[in-house]
mmCIF file of C-alpha atoms in Angstrom:
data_model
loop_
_atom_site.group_PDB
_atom_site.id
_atom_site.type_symbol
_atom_site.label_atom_id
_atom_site.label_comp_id
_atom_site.label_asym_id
_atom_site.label_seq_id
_atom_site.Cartn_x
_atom_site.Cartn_y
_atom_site.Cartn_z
ATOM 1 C CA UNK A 51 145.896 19.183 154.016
ATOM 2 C CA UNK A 52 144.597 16.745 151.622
ATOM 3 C CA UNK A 53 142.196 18.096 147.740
ATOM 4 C CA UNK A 54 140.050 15.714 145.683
ATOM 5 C CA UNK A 55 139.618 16.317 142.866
ATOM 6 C CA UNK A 56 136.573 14.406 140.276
ATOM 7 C CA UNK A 57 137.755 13.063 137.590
ATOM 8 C CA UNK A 58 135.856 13.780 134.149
ATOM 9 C CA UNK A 59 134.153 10.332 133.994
ATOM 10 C CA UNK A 60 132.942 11.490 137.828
ATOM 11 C CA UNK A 61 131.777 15.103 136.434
ATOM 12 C CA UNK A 62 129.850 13.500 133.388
ATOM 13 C CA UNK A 63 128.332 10.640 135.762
ATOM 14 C CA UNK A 64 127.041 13.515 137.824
ATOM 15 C CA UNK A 65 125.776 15.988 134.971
ATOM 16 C CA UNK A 66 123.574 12.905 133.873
ATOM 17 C CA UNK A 67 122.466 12.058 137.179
ATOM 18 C CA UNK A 68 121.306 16.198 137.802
ATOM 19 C CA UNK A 69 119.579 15.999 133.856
ATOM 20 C CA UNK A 70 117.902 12.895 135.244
ATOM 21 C CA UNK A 71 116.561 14.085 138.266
ATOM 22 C CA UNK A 72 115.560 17.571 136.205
ATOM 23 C CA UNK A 73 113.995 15.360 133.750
ATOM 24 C CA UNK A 74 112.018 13.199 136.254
ATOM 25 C CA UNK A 75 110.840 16.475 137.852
ATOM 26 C CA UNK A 76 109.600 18.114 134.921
ATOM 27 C CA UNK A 77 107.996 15.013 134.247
ATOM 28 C CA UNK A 78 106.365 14.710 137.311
ATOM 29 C CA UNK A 79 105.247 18.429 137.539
ATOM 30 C CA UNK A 80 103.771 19.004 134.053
ATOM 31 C CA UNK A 81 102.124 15.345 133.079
ATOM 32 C CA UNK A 82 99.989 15.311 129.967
ATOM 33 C CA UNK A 83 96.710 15.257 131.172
ATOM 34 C CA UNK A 84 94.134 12.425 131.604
ATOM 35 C CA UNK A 85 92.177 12.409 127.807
ATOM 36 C CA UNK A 86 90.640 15.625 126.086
ATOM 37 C CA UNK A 87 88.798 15.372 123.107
ATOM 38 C CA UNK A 88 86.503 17.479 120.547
ATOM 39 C CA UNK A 89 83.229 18.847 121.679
ATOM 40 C CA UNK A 90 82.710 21.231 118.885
ATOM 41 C CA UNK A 91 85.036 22.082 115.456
ATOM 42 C CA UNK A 92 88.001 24.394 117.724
ATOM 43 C CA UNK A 93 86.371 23.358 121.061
ATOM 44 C CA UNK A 94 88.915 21.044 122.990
ATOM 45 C CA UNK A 95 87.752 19.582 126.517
ATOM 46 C CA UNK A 96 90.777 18.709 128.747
ATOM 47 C CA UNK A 97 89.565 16.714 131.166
ATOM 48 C CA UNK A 98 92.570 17.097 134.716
ATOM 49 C CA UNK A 99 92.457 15.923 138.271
ATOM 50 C CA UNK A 100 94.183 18.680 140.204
ATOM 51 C CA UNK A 101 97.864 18.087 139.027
ATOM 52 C CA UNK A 102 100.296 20.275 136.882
ATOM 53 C CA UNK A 103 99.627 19.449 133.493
ATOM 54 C CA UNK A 104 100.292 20.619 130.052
ATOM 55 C CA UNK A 105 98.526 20.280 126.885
ATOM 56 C CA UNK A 106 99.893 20.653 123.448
ATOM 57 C CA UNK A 107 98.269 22.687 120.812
ATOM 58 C CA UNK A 108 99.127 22.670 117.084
ATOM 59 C CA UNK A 109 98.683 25.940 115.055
ATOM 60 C CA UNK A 110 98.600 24.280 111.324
ATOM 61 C CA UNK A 111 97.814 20.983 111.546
ATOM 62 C CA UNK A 112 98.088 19.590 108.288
ATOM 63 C CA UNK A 113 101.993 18.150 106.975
ATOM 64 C CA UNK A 114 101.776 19.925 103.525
ATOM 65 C CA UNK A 115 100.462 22.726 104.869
ATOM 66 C CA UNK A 116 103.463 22.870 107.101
ATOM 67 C CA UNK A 117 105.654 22.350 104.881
ATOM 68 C CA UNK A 118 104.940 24.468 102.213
ATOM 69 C CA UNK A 119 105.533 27.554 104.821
ATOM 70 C CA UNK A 120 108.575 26.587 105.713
ATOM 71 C CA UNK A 121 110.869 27.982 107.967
ATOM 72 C CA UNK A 122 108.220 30.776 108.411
ATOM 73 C CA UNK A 123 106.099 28.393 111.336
ATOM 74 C CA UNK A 124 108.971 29.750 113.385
ATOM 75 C CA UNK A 125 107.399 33.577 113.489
ATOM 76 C CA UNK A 126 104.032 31.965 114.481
ATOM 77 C CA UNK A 127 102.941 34.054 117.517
ATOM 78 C CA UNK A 128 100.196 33.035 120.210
ATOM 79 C CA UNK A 129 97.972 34.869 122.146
ATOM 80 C CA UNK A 130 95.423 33.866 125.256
ATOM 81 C CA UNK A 131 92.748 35.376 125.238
ATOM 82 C CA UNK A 132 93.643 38.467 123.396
ATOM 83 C CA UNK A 133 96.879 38.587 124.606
ATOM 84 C CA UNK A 134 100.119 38.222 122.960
ATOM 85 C CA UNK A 135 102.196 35.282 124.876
ATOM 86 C CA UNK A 136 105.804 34.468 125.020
ATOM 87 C CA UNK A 137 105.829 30.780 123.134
ATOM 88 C CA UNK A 138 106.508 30.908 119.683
ATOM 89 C CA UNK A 139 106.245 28.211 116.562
ATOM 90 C CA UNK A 140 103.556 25.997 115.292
ATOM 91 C CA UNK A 141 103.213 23.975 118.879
ATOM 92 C CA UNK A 142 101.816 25.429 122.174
ATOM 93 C CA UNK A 143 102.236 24.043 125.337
ATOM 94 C CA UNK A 144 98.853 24.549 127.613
ATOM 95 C CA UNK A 145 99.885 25.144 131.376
ATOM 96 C CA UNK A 146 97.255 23.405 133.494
ATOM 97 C CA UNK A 147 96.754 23.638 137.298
ATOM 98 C CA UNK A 148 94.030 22.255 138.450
ATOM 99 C CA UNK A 149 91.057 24.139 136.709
ATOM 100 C CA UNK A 150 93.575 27.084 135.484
ATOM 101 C CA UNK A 151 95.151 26.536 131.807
ATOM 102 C CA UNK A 152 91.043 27.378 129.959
ATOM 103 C CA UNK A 153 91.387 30.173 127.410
ATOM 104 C CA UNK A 154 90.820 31.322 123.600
ATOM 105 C CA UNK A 155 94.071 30.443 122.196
ATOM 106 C CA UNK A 156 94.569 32.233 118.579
ATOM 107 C CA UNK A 157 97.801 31.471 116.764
ATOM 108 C CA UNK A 158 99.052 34.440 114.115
ATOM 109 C CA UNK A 159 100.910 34.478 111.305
ATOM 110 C CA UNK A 160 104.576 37.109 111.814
ATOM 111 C CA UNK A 161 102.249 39.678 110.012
ATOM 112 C CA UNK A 162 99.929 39.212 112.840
ATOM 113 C CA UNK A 163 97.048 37.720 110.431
ATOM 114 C CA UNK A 164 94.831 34.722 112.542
ATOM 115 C CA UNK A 165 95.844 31.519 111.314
ATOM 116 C CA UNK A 166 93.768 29.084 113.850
ATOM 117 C CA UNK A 167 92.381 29.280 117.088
ATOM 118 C CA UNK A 168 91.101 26.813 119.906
ATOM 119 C CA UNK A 169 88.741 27.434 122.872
ATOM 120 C CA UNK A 170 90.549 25.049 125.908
ATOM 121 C CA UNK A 171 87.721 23.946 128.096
ATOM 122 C CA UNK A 172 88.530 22.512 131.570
ATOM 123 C CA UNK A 173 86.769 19.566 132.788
ATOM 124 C CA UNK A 174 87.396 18.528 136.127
ATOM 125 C CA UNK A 175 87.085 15.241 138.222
ATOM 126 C CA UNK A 176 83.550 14.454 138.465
ATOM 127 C CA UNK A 177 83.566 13.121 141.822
ATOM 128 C CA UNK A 178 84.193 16.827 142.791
ATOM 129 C CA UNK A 179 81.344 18.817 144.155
ATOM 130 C CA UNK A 180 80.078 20.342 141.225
ATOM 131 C CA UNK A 181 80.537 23.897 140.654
ATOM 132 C CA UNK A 182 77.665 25.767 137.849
ATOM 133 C CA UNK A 183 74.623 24.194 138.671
ATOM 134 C CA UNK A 184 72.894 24.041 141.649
ATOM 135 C CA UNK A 185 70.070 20.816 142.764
ATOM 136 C CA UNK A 186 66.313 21.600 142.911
ATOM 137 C CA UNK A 187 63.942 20.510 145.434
ATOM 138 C CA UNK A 188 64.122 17.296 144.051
ATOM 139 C CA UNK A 189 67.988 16.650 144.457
ATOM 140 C CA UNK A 190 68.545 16.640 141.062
ATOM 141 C CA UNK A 191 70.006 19.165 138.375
ATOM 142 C CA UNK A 192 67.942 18.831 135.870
ATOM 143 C CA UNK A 193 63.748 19.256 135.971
ATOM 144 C CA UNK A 194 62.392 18.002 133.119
ATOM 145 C CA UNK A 195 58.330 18.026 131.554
ATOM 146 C CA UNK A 196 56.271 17.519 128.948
ATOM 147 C CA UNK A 197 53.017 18.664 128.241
ATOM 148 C CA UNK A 198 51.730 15.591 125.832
ATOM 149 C CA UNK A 199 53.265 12.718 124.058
ATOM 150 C CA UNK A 200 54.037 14.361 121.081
ATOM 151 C CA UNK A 201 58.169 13.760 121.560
ATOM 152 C CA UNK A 202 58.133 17.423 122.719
ATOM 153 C CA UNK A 203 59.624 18.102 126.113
ATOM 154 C CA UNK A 204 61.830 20.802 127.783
ATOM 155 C CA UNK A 205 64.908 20.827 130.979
ATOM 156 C CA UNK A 206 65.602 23.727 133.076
ATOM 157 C CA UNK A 207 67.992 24.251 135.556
ATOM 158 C CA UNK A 208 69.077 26.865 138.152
ATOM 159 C CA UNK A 209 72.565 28.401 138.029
ATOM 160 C CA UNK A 210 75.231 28.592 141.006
ATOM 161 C CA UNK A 211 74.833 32.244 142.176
ATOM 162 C CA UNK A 212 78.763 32.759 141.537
ATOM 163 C CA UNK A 213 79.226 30.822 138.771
ATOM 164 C CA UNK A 214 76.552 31.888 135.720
ATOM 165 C CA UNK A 215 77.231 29.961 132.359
ATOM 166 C CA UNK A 216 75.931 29.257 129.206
ATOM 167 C CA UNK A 217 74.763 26.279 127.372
ATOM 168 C CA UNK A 218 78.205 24.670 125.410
ATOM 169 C CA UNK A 219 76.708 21.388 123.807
ATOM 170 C CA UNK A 220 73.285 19.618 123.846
ATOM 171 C CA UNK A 221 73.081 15.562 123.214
ATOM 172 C CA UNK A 222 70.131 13.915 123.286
ATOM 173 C CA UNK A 223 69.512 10.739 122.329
ATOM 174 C CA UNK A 224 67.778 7.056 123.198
ATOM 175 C CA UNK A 225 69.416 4.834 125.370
ATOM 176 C CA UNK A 226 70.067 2.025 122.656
ATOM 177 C CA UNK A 227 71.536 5.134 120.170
ATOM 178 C CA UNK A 228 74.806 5.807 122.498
ATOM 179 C CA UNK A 229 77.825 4.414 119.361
ATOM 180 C CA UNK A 230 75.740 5.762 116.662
ATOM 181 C CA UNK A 231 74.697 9.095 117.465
ATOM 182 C CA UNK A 232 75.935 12.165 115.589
ATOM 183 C CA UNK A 233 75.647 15.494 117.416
ATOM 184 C CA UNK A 234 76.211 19.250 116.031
ATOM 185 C CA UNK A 235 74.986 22.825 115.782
ATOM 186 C CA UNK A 236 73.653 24.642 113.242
ATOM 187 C CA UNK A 237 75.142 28.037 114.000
ATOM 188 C CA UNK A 238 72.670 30.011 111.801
ATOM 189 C CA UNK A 239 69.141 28.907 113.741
ATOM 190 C CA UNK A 240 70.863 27.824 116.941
ATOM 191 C CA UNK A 241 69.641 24.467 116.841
ATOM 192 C CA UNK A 242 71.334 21.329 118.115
ATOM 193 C CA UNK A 243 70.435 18.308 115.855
ATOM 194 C CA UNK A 244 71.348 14.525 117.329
ATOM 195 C CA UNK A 245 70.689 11.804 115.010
ATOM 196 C CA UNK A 246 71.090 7.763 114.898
ATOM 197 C CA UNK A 247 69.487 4.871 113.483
ATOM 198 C CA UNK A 248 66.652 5.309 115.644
ATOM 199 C CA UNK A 249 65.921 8.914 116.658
ATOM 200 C CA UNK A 250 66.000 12.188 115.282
ATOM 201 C CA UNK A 251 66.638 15.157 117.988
ATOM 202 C CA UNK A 252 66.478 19.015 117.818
ATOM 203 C CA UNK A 253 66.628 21.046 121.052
ATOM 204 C CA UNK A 254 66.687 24.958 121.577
ATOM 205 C CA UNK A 255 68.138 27.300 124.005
ATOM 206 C CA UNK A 256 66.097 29.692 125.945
ATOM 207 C CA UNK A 257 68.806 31.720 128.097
ATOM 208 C CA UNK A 258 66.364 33.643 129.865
ATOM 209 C CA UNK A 259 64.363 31.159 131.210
ATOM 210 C CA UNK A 260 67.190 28.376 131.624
ATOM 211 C CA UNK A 261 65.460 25.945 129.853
ATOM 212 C CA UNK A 262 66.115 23.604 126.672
ATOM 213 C CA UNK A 263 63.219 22.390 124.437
ATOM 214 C CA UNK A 264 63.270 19.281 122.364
ATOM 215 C CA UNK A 265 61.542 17.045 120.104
ATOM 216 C CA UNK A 266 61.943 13.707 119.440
ATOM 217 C CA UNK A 267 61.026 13.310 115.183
ATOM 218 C CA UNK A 268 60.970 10.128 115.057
ATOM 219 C CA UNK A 269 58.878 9.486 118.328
ATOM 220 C CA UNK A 270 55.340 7.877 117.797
ATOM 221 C CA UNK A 271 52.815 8.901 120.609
ATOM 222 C CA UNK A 272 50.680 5.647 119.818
ATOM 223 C CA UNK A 273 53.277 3.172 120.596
ATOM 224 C CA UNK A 274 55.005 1.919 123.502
ATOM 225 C CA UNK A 275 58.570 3.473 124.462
ATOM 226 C CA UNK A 276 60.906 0.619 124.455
ATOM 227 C CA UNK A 277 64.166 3.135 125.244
ATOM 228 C CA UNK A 278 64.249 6.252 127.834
ATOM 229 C CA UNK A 279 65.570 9.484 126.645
ATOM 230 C CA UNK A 280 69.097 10.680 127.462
ATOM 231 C CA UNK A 281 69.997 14.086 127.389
ATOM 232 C CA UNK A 282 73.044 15.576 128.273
ATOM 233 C CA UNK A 283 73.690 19.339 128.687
ATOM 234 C CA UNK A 284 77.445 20.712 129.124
ATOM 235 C CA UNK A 285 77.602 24.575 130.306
ATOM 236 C CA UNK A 286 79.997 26.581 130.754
ATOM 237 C CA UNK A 287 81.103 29.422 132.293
ATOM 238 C CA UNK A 288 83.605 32.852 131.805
ATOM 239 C CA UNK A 289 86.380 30.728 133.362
ATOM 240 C CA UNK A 290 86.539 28.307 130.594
ATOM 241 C CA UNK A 291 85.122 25.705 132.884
ATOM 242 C CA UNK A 292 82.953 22.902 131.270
ATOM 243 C CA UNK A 293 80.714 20.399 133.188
ATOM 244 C CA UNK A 294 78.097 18.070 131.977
ATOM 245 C CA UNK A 295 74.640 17.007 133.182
ATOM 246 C CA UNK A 296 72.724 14.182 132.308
ATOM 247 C CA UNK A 297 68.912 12.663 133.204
ATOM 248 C CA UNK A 298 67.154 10.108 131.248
ATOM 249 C CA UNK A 299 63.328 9.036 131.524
ATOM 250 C CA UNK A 300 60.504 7.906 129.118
ATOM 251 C CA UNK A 301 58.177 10.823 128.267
ATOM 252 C CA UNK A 302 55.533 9.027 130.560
ATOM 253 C CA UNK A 303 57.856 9.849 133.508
ATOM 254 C CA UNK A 304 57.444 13.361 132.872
ATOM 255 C CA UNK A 305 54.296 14.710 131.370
ATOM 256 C CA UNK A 306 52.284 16.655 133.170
ATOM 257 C CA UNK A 307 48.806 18.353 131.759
ATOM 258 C CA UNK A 308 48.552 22.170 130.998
ATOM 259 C CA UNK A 309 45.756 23.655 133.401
ATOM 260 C CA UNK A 310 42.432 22.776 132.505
ATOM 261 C CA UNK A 311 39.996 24.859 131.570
ATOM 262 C CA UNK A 312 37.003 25.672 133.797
ATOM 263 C CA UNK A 313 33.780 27.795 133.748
ATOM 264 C CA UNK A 314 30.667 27.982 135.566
ATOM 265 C CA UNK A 315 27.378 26.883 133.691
ATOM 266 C CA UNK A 316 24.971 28.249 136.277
ATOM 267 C CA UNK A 317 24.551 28.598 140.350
ATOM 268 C CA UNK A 318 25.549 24.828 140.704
ATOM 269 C CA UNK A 319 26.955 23.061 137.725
ATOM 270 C CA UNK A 320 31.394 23.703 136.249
ATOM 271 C CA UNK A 321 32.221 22.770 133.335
ATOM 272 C CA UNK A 322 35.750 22.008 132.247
ATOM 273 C CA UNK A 323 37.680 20.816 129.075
ATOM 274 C CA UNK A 324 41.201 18.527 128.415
ATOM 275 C CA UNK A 325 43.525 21.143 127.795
ATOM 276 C CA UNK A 326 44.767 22.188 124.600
ATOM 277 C CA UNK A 327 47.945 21.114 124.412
ATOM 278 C CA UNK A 328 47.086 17.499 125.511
ATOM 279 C CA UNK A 329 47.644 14.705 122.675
ATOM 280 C CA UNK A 330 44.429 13.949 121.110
ATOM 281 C CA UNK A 331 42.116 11.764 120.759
ATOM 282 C CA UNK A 332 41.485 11.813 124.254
ATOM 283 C CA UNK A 333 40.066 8.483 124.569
ATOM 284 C CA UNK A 334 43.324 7.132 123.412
ATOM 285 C CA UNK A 335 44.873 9.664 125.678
ATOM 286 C CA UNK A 336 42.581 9.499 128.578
ATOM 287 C CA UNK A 337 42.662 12.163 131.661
ATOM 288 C CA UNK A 338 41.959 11.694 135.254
ATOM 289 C CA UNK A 339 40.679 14.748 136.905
ATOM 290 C CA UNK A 340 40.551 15.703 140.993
ATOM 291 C CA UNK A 341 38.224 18.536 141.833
ATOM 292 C CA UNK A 342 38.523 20.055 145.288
ATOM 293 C CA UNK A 343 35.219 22.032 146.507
ATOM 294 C CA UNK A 344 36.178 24.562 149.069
ATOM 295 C CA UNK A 345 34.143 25.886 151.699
ATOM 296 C CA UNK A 346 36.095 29.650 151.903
ATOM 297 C CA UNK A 347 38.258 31.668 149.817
ATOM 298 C CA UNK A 348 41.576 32.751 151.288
ATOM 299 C CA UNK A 349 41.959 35.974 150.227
ATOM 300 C CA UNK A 350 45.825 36.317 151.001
ATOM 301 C CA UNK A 351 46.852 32.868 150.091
ATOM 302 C CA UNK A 352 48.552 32.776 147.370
ATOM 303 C CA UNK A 353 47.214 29.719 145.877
ATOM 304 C CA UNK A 354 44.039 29.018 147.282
ATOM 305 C CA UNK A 355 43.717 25.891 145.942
ATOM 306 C CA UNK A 356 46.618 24.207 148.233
ATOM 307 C CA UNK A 357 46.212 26.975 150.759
ATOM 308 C CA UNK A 358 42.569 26.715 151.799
ATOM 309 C CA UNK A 359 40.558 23.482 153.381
ATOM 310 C CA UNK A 360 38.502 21.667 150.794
ATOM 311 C CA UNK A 361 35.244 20.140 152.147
ATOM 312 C CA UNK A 362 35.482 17.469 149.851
ATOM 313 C CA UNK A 363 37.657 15.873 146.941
ATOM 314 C CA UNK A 364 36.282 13.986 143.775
ATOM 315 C CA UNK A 365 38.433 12.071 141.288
ATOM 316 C CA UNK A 366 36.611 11.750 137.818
ATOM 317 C CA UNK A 367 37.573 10.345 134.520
ATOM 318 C CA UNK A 368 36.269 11.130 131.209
ATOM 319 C CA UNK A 369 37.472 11.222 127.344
ATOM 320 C CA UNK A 370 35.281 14.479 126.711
ATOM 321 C CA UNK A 371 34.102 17.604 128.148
ATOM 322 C CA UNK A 372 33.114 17.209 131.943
ATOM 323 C CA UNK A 373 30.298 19.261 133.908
ATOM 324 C CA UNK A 374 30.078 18.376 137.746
ATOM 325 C CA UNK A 375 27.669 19.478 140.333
ATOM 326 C CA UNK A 376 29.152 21.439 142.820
ATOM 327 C CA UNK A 377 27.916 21.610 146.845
ATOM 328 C CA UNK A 378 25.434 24.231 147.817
ATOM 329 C CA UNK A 379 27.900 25.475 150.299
ATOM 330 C CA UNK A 380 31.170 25.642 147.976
ATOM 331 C CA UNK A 381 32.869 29.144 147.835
ATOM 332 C CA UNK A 382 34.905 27.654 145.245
ATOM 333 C CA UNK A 383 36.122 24.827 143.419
ATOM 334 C CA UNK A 384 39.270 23.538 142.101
ATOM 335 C CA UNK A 385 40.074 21.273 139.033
ATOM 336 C CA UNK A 386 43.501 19.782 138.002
ATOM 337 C CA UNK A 387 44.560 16.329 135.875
ATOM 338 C CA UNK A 388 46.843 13.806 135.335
ATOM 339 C CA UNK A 389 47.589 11.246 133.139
ATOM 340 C CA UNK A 390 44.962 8.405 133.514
ATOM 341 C CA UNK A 391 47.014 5.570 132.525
ATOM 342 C CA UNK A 392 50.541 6.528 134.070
ATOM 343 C CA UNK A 393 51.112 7.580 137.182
ATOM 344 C CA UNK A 394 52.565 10.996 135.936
ATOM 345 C CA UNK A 395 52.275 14.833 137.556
ATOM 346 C CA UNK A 396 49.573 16.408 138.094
ATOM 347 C CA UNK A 397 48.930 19.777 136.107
ATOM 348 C CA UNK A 398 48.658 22.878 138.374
ATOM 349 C CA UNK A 399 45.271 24.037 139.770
ATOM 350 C CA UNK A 400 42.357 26.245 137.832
ATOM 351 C CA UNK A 401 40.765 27.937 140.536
ATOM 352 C CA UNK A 402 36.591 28.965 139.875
ATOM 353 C CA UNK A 403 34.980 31.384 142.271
ATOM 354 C CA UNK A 404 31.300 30.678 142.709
ATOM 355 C CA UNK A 405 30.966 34.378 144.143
ATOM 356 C CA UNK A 406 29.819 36.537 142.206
ATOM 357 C CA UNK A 407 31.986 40.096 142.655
ATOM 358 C CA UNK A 408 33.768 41.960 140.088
ATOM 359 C CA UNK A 409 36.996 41.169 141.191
ATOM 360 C CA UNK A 410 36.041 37.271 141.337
ATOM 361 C CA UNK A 411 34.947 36.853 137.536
ATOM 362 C CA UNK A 412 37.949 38.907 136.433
ATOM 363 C CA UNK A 413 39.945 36.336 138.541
ATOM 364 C CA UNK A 414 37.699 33.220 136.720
ATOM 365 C CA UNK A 415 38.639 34.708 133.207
ATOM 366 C CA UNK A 416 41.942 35.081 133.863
ATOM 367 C CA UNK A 417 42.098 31.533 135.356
ATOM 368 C CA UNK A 418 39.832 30.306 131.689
#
């Protein structure tokens, strides 16, 4: 019976050959991810696409900082979210599977004092079904409006029943502004502020409505937009995940008229005015109005103005107050606008009772 034995050339050969393979693993396993970058000062986006990953994370960043502690970077402590994890020194390594790895990450000082800290967002391939926001009726994600062409207009959104965020960054700019524009929050009034060569942005956040207002400064109502509005909102939500939605359009895209208001001058004449919020003068901002005479009232509609039959429709333009003669036979009458240059929205409906009951001129004040 016959041993081999390897010789130590034959053991070393096959050390390096199993460090190899180890190495090629590891390598494979945990890649660096695709790109992250900076939304916010301590907010890093790490954009992955399902595989392991890891990103590093630097406690003090700055050499002479580093150096002047020393040999003390080595009782720098971590902890995720709150708590206390097992790496220690001035690097972290980030474990990411596939939209796992988001946290607070605070690094601490062997007296357990906070020395820096980082918020890991997780952005995730975009050709995934998107996750936070849900579409509207209109198969998009974003509904955007504006009431005049002041620069002033406002996005809301609907959440993903499961998956409630918050609002993480705001960008809004022109088209033609996309190397130039600066973005940031002023964390005392909450207000996002984008700014170029060419426009000057500030938007709000209304959590309880889901909706973001801006204003364009720099926007002139009396001259022609040459560049659509971007905007771009990135939420997020309690699992660290980040996702951004965008829409652009010119302001004429989007405005649609407040309601008008409407009252009754006697048994057979209305009376209506542009509403107050539209730009002014109104001959330079001309309206187009439709009013819809109807021949009952539908008592459990809830909109009777799109609910009931109208007997007949008139479309009328005018720069100033309007009166209009209404048909013997109308119940009620209807009144919205639109923009009469651009084919825009149409406000909603005022409603105008031509009973007279109780409950009906309540209804026709509260409609005024």
């Amino acid at each position: 019976m016959s041993h081999s034995f390897l010789t130590f050339a034959e053991v070393d050969t096959m050390k390096l050959f199993v460090f190899t393979v180890v190495c090629a693993f590891l390598h494979v396993s945990y890649q660096i991810p695709r790109s992250h970058w900076t939304l916010l000062p301590n907010i890093l986006v790490v954009e992955v696409d399902g595989t392991l990953g890891q990103q590093p994370l630097s406690c003090i960043e700055l050499p002479e900082e580093l150096m002047r502690i020393g040999n003390q970077s080595q009782g720098i402590f971590w902890k995720k979210n709150g708590k206390e994890e097992a790496q220690r020194g001035n690097s972290y390594l980030v474990r990411l599977e596939e939209s796992l790895g988001g946290g607070n990450y605070t690094c601490h000082s062997k007296d357990g004092s906070l020395l820096n800290h980082t918020v890991v967002l997780i952005s995730e391939d975009e050709t995934k079904r998107r996750k936070i926001l849900v579409k509207n009726d209109k198969e998009d994600y974003l509904k955007c409006s504006a009431q005049n062409y002041n620069g002033e207009f406002h996005c809301s959104w609907a959440w993903h029943p499961s998956r409630v965020g918050k609002v993480a960054f705001i960008k809004a700019r022109r088209v033609s502004d996309n190397k130039s524009i600066q973005c940031s929050l002023d964390s005392g009034s909450q207000l996002w502020m984008c700014s170029s060569d060419h426009s000057n942005f500030s938007c709000t956040v209304d959590d309880s409505v889901r909706r973001i207002s801006c204003l364009d400064k720099q926007h002139c109502p009396y001259a022609e937009e040459s560049q659509p509005i971007h905007i771009t909102v990135y939420v997020k939500t309690k699992q660290f995940l980040v996702e951004n939605y965008s829409k652009h359009f010119y302001l004429s895209e989007i405005v649609k008229p407040d309601k008008v208001r409407i009252v009754k001058i006697n048994s057979s004449v209305i009376e209506w005015s542009y509403p107050r919020s539209w730009s002014s003068p109104y001959s330079y901002f001309p309206l187009t109005f439709q009013i819809a005479q109807l021949r009952g009232e539908c008592r459990r509609c809830n909109n009777p103005c799109t609910d009931s039959k109208a007997a007949t429709t008139t479309m009328v333009q005018s720069p100033n107050i309007c009166q209009f003669q209404v048909w013997h036979k109308a119940k009620a009458v209807c009144v919205r606008a639109k923009d009469a240059i651009c084919d825009s929205q149409w406000s909603e409906w005022s409603h105008l009772s031509l009973r007279g009951s109780k409950k009906n001129r309540r209804h026709n004040k509260e409609e005024a």
